[in-house]
Coordinates of C-alpha atoms and ligand atoms in Angstrom, one line a residue:
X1 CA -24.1 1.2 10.6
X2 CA -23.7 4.2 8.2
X3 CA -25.8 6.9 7.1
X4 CA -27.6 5.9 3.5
X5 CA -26.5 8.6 1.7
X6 CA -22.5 7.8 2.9
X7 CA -21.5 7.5 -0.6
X8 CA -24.2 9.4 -2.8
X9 CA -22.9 10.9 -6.0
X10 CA -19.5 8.6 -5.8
X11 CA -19.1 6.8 -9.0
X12 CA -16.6 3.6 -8.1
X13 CA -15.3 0.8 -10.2
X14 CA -14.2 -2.2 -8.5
X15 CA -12.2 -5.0 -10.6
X16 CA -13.2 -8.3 -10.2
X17 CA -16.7 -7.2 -9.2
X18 CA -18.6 -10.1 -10.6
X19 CA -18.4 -12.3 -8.0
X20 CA -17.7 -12.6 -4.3
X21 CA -16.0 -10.1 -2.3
X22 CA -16.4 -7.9 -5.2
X23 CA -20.0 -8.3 -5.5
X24 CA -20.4 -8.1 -1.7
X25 CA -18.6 -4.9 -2.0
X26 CA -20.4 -3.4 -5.1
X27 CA -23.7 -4.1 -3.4
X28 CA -23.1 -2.4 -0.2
X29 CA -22.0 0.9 -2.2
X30 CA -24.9 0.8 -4.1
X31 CA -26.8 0.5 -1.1
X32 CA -25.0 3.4 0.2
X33 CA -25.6 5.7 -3.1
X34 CA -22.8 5.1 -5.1
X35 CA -22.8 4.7 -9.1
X36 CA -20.6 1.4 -9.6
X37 CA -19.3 -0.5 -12.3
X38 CA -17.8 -3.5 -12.5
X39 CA -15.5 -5.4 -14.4
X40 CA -14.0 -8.9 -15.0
X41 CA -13.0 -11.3 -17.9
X42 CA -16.5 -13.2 -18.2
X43 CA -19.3 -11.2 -19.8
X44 CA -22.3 -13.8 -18.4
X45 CA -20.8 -13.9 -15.1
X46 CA -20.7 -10.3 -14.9
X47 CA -24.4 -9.5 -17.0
X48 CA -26.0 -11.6 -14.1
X49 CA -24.0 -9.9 -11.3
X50 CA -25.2 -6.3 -12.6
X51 CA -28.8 -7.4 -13.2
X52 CA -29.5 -8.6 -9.7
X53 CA -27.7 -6.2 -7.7
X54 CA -29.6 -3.9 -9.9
X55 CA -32.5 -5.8 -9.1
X56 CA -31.5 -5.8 -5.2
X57 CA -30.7 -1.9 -4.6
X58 CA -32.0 0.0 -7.5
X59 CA -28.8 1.2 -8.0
X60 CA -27.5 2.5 -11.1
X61 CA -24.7 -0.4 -12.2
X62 CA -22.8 -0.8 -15.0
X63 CA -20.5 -3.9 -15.8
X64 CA -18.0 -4.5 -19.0
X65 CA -15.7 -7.5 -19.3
X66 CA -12.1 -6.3 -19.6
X67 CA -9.0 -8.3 -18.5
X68 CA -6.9 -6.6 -16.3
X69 CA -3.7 -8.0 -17.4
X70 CA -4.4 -5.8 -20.7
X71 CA -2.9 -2.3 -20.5
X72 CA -4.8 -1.3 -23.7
X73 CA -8.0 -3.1 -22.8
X74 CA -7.9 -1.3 -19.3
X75 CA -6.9 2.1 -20.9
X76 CA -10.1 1.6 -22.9
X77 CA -12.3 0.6 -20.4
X78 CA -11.1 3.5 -18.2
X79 CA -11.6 6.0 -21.1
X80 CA -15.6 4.6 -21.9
X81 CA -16.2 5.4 -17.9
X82 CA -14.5 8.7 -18.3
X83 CA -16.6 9.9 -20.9
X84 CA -19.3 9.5 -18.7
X85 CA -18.0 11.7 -16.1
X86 CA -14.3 11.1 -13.9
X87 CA -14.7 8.5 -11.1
X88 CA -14.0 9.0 -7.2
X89 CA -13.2 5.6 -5.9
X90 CA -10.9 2.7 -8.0
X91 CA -11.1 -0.4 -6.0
X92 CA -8.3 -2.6 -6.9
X93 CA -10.0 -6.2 -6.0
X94 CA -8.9 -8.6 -9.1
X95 CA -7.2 -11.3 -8.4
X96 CA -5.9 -14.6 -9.3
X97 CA -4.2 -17.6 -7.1
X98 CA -3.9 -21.2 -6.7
X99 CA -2.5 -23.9 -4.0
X100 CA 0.8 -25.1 -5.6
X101 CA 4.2 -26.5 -4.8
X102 CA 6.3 -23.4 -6.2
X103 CA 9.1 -25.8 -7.9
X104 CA 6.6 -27.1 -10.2
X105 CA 5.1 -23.9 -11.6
X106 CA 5.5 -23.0 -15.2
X107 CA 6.7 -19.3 -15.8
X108 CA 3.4 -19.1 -17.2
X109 CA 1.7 -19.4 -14.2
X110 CA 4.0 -16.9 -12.2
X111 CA 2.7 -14.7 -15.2
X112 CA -0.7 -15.5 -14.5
X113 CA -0.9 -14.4 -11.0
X114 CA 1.8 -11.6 -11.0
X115 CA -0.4 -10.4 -14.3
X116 CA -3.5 -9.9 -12.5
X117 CA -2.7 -9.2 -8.8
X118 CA 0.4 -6.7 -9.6
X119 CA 0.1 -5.3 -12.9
X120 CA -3.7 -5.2 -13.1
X121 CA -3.5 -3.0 -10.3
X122 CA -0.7 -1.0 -11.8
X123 CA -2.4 -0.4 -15.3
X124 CA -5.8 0.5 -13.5
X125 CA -4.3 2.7 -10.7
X126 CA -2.0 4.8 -13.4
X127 CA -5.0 5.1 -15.6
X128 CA -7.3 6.9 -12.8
X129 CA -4.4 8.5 -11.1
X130 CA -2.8 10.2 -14.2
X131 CA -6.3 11.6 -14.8
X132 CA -6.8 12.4 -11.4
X133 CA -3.8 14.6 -11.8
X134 CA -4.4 16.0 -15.1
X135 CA -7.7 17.5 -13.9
X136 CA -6.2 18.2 -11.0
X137 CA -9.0 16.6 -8.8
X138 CA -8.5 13.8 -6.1
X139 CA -9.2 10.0 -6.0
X140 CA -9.4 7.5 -3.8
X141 CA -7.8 3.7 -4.3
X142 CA -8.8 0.7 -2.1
X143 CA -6.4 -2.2 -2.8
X144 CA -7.2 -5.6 -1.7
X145 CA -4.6 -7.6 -0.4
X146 CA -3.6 -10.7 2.3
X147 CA -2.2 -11.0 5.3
X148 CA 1.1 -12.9 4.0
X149 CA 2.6 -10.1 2.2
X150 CA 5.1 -9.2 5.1
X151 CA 5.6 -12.6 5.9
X152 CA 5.4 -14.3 2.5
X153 CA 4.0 -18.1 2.4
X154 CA 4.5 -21.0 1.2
X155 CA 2.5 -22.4 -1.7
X156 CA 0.8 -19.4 -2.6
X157 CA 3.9 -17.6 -3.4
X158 CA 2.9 -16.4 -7.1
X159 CA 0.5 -14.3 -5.6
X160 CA 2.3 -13.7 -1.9
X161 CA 5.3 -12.1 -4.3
X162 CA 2.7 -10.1 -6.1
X163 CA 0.4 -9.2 -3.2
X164 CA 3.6 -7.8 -1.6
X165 CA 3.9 -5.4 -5.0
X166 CA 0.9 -3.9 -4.7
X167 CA 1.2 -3.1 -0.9
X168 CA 4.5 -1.6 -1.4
X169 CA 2.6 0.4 -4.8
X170 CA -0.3 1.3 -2.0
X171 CA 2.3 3.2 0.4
X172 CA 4.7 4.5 -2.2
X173 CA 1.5 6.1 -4.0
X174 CA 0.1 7.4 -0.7
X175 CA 2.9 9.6 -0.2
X176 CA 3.8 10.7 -3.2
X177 CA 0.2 11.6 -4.3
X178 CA -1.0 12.2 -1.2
X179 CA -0.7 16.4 -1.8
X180 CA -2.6 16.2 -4.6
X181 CA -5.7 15.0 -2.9
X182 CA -5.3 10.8 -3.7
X183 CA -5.5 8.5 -1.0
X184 CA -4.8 5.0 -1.3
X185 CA -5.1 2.4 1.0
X186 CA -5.6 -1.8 1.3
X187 CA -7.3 -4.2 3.4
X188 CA -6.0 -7.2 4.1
X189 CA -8.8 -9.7 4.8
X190 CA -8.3 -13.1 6.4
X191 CA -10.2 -16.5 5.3
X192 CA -13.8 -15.2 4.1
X193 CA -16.1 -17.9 2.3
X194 CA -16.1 -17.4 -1.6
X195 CA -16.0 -19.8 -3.9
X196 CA -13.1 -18.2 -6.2
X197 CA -10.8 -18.3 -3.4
X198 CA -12.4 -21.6 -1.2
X199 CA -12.4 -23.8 -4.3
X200 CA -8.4 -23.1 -5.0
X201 CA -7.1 -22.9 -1.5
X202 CA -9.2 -25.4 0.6
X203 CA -9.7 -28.3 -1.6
X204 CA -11.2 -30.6 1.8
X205 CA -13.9 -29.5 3.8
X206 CA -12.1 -30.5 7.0
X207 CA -9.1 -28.2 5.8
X208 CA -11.8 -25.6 6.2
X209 CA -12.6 -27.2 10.1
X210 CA -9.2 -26.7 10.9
X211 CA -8.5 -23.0 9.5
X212 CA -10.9 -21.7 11.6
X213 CA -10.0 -23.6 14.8
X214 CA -6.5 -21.9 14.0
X215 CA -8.3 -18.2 14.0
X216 CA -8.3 -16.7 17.5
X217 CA -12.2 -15.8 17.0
X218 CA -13.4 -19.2 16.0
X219 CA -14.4 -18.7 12.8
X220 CA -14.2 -16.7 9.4
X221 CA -14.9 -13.4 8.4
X222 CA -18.1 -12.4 6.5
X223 CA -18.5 -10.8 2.7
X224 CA -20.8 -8.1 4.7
X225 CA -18.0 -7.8 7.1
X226 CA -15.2 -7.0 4.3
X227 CA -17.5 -4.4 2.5
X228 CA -18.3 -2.5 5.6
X229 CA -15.0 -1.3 6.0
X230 CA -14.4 -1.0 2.5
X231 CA -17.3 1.6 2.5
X232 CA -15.6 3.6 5.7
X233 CA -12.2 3.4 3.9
X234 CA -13.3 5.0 0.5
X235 CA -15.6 7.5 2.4
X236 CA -15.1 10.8 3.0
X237 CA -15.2 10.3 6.7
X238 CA -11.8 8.3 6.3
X239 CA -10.3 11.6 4.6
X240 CA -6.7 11.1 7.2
X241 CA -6.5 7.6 6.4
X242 CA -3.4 7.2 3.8
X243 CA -1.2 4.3 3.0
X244 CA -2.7 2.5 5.3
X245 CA -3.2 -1.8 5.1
X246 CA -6.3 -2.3 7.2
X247 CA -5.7 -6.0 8.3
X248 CA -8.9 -7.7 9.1
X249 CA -8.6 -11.0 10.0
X250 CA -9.8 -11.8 13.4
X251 CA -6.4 -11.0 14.7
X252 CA -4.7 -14.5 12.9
X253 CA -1.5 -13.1 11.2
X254 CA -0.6 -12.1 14.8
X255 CA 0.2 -15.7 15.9
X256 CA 2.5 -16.4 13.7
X257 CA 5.5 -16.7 15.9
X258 CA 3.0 -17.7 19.1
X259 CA 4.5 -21.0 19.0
X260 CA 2.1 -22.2 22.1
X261 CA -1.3 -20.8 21.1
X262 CA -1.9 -24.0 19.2
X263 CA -0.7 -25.8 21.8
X264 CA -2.8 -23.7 24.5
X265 CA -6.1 -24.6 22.3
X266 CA -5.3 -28.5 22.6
X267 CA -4.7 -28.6 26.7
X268 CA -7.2 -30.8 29.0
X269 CA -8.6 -28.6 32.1
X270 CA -6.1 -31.6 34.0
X271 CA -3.4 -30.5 32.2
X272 CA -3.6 -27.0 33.1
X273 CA -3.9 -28.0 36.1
X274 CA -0.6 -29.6 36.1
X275 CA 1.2 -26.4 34.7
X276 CA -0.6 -24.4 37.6
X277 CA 2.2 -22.9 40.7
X278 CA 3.0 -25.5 43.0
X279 CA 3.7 -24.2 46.7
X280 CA 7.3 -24.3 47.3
X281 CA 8.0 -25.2 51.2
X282 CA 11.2 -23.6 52.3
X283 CA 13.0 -26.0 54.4
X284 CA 13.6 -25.3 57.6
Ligands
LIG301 C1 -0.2 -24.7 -11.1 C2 -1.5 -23.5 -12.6 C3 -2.6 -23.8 -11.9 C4 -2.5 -24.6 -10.7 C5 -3.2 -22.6 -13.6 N1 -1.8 -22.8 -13.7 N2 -3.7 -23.1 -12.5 N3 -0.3 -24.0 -12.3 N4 -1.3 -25.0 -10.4 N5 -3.6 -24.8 -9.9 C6 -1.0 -22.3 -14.7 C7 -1.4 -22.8 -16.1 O1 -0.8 -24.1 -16.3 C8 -0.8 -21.8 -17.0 O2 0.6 -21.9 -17.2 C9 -1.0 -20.5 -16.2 O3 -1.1 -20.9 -14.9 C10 -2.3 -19.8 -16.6 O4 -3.3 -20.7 -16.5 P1 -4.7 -20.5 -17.3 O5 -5.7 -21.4 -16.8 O6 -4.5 -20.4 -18.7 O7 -5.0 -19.0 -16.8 P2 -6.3 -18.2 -16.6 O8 -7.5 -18.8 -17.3 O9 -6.0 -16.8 -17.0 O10 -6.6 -18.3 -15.1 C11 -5.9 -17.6 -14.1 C12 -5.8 -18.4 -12.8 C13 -7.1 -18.9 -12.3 C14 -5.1 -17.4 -11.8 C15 -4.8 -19.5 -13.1 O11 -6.9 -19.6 -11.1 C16 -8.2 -17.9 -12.2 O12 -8.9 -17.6 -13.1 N6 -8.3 -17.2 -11.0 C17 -9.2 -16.1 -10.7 C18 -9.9 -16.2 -9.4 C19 -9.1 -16.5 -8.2 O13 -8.0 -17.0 -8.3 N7 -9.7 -16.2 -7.0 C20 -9.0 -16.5 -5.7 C21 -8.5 -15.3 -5.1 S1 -8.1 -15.7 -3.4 P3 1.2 -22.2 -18.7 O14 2.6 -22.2 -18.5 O15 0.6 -23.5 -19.2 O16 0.8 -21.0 -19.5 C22 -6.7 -14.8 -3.0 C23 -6.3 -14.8 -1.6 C24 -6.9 -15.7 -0.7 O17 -6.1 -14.2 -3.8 C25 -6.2 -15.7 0.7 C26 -7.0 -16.6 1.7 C27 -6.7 -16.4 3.1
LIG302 P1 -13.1 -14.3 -6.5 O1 -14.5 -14.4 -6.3 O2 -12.4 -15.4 -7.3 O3 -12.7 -12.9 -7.1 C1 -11.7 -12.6 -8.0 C2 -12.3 -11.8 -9.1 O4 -11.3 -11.3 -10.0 C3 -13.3 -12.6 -10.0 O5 -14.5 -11.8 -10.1 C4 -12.6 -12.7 -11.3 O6 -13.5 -12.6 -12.4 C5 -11.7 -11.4 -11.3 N1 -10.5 -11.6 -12.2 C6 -9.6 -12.6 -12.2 N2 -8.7 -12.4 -13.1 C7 -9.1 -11.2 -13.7 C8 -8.5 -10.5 -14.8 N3 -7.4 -10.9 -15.4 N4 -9.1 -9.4 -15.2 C9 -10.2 -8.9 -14.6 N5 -10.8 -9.6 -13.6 C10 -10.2 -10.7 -13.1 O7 -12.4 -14.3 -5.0 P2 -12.6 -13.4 -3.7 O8 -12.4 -14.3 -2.6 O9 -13.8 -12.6 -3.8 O10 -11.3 -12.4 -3.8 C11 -11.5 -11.0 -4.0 C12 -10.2 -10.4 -3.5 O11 -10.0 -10.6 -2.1 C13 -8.9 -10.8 -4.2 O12 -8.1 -9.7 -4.3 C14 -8.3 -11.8 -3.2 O13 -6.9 -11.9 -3.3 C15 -8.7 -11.1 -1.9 N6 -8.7 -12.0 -0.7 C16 -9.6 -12.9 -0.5 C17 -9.6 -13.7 0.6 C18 -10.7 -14.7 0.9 O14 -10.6 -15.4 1.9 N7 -11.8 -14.7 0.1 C19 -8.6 -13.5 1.6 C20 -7.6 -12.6 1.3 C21 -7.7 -11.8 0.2 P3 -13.3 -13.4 -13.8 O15 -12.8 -14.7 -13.5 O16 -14.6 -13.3 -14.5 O17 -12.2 -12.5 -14.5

């Protein structure tokens, strides 16, 4: 669907790249032309990511373990790429979460969460963007997000509070950076199969049944899916798109207060039949 050269000479690092919508994402830029690294917190995980997506584009990929949570660790990171020449695209895609009744969570696990979603993505974002505006060059940030930052929701709310954060960072940025040629924008992705966010969130496979029964197109989004519009959003072609949260999710968060869709979904053909207009005879 794009051109093969969309994002030649871009060089993009994408946190949390290792593994699942990461990965998906890094291989499609590669694909595209890009120059990607990656990062995460395990070095194996990472190593085997780089080799075969190496392996799989013949892209030039480079990958260094560095926990986001870490100002000095990112600052580091973020100098090493530098000195190999400025990057074009941050993509803000770390993250941690877990299913949990919020009364029972230890402060250390609101740090956890609020540590990698939020503050990763400050430390990463004011590392490229103060550079970006030293050299007086633009940037572009993608930040990934969910659907329940307006809303909130309930036992996720570590990472709903932090989520939230780095939406609000995504708009306040856009404008206030915007003249001096950064954009920033987020997508807010829906239930996609990977086994970082499946594992924590779905723990039965019937649970998995019934999410997509809920979504209004039957079933979940794709990895291939999520990186495809990550490539339009950090391409050049999306150069008026700012401070923008690209929800895609099969059109889901939209039912929230459609009380009868579920309802709608469980009717017999008889019973609609039943609801259907009777003919009201005036009486004479
Ligand atoms: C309650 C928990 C917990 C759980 C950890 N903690 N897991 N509390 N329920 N299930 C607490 C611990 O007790 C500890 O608190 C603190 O959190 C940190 O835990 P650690 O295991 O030491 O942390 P760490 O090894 O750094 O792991 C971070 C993590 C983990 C967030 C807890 O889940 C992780 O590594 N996640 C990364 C990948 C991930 O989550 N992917 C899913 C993204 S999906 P104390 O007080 O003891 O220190 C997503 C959106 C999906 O974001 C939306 C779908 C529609
Ligand atoms: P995932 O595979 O678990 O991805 C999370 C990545 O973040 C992992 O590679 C992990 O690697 C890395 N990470 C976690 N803590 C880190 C830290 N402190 N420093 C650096 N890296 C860290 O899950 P995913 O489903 O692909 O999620 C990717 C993004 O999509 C996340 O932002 C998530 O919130 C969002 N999202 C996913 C879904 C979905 O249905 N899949 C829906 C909505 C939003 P290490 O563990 O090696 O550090």
């Amino acid at each position: 669907m794009f051109q093969k050269d969309l994002l030649q000479g871009k060089r993009i690092l994408i946190t949390g790249g290792g593994t699942g919508l990461g990965k998906a994402t890094a291989q499609r830029f590669l694909e595209l032309g890009a120059e990607v690294y990656i990062c995460g917190r395990r070095q194996e995980i990472l190593a085997a990511a780089e080799q075969e997506l190496r392996e799989r584009t013949g892209g030039k990929i480079h990958s260094r373990p560095c926990d986001v949570r870490d100002a000095a660790a990112v600052e580091e990171m973020i100098e090493i790429v530098w000195a190999e020449g400025p990057l074009d695209v941050l993509m803000n895609n770390a993250a941690g979460n877990f299913l949990a009744r919020t009364e029972e969570l230890s402060l250390g696990a609101f740090q956890s969460v609020i540590g990698i979603v939020l503050m990763g993505t400050l430390h990463t974002t004011m590392g490229c963007g103060r550079r970006w505006l030293a050299a007086g060059r633009g940037g572009v940030v993608l930040n990934v997000t969910t659907t329940y930052t307006t809303t909130g929701s309930a036992y996720v709310v570590p990472s709903a509070v932090a989520k939230a954060g780095m939406q609000a960072l995504t708009r306040s940025l856009a404008v206030e950076w915007g003249d001096r040629g950064i954009r920033m924008n987020a997508i807010a992705p829906g239930p996609i199969p990977t086994e970082g966010a499946f594992s924590r969130l779905l723990p039965r496979p019937e649970l998995e049944e019934a999410a997509k029964k809920r979504n209004p197109l039957g079933r979940f989004g794709t990895m291939e899916e999520f990186a495809n519009l990550a490539a339009f959003l950090v391409s050049d072609g999306a150069g008026y798109v700012n401070g923008e949260v690209v929800t895609m999710d099969g059109g889901e968060w939209l039912q929230g207060a459609g009380e009868f869709t579920a309802l709608g979904r469980e009717l017999t053909e008889k019973e609609w039949e039943m609801m259907r207009p009777k003919k009201i005879v005036p009486k004479a």
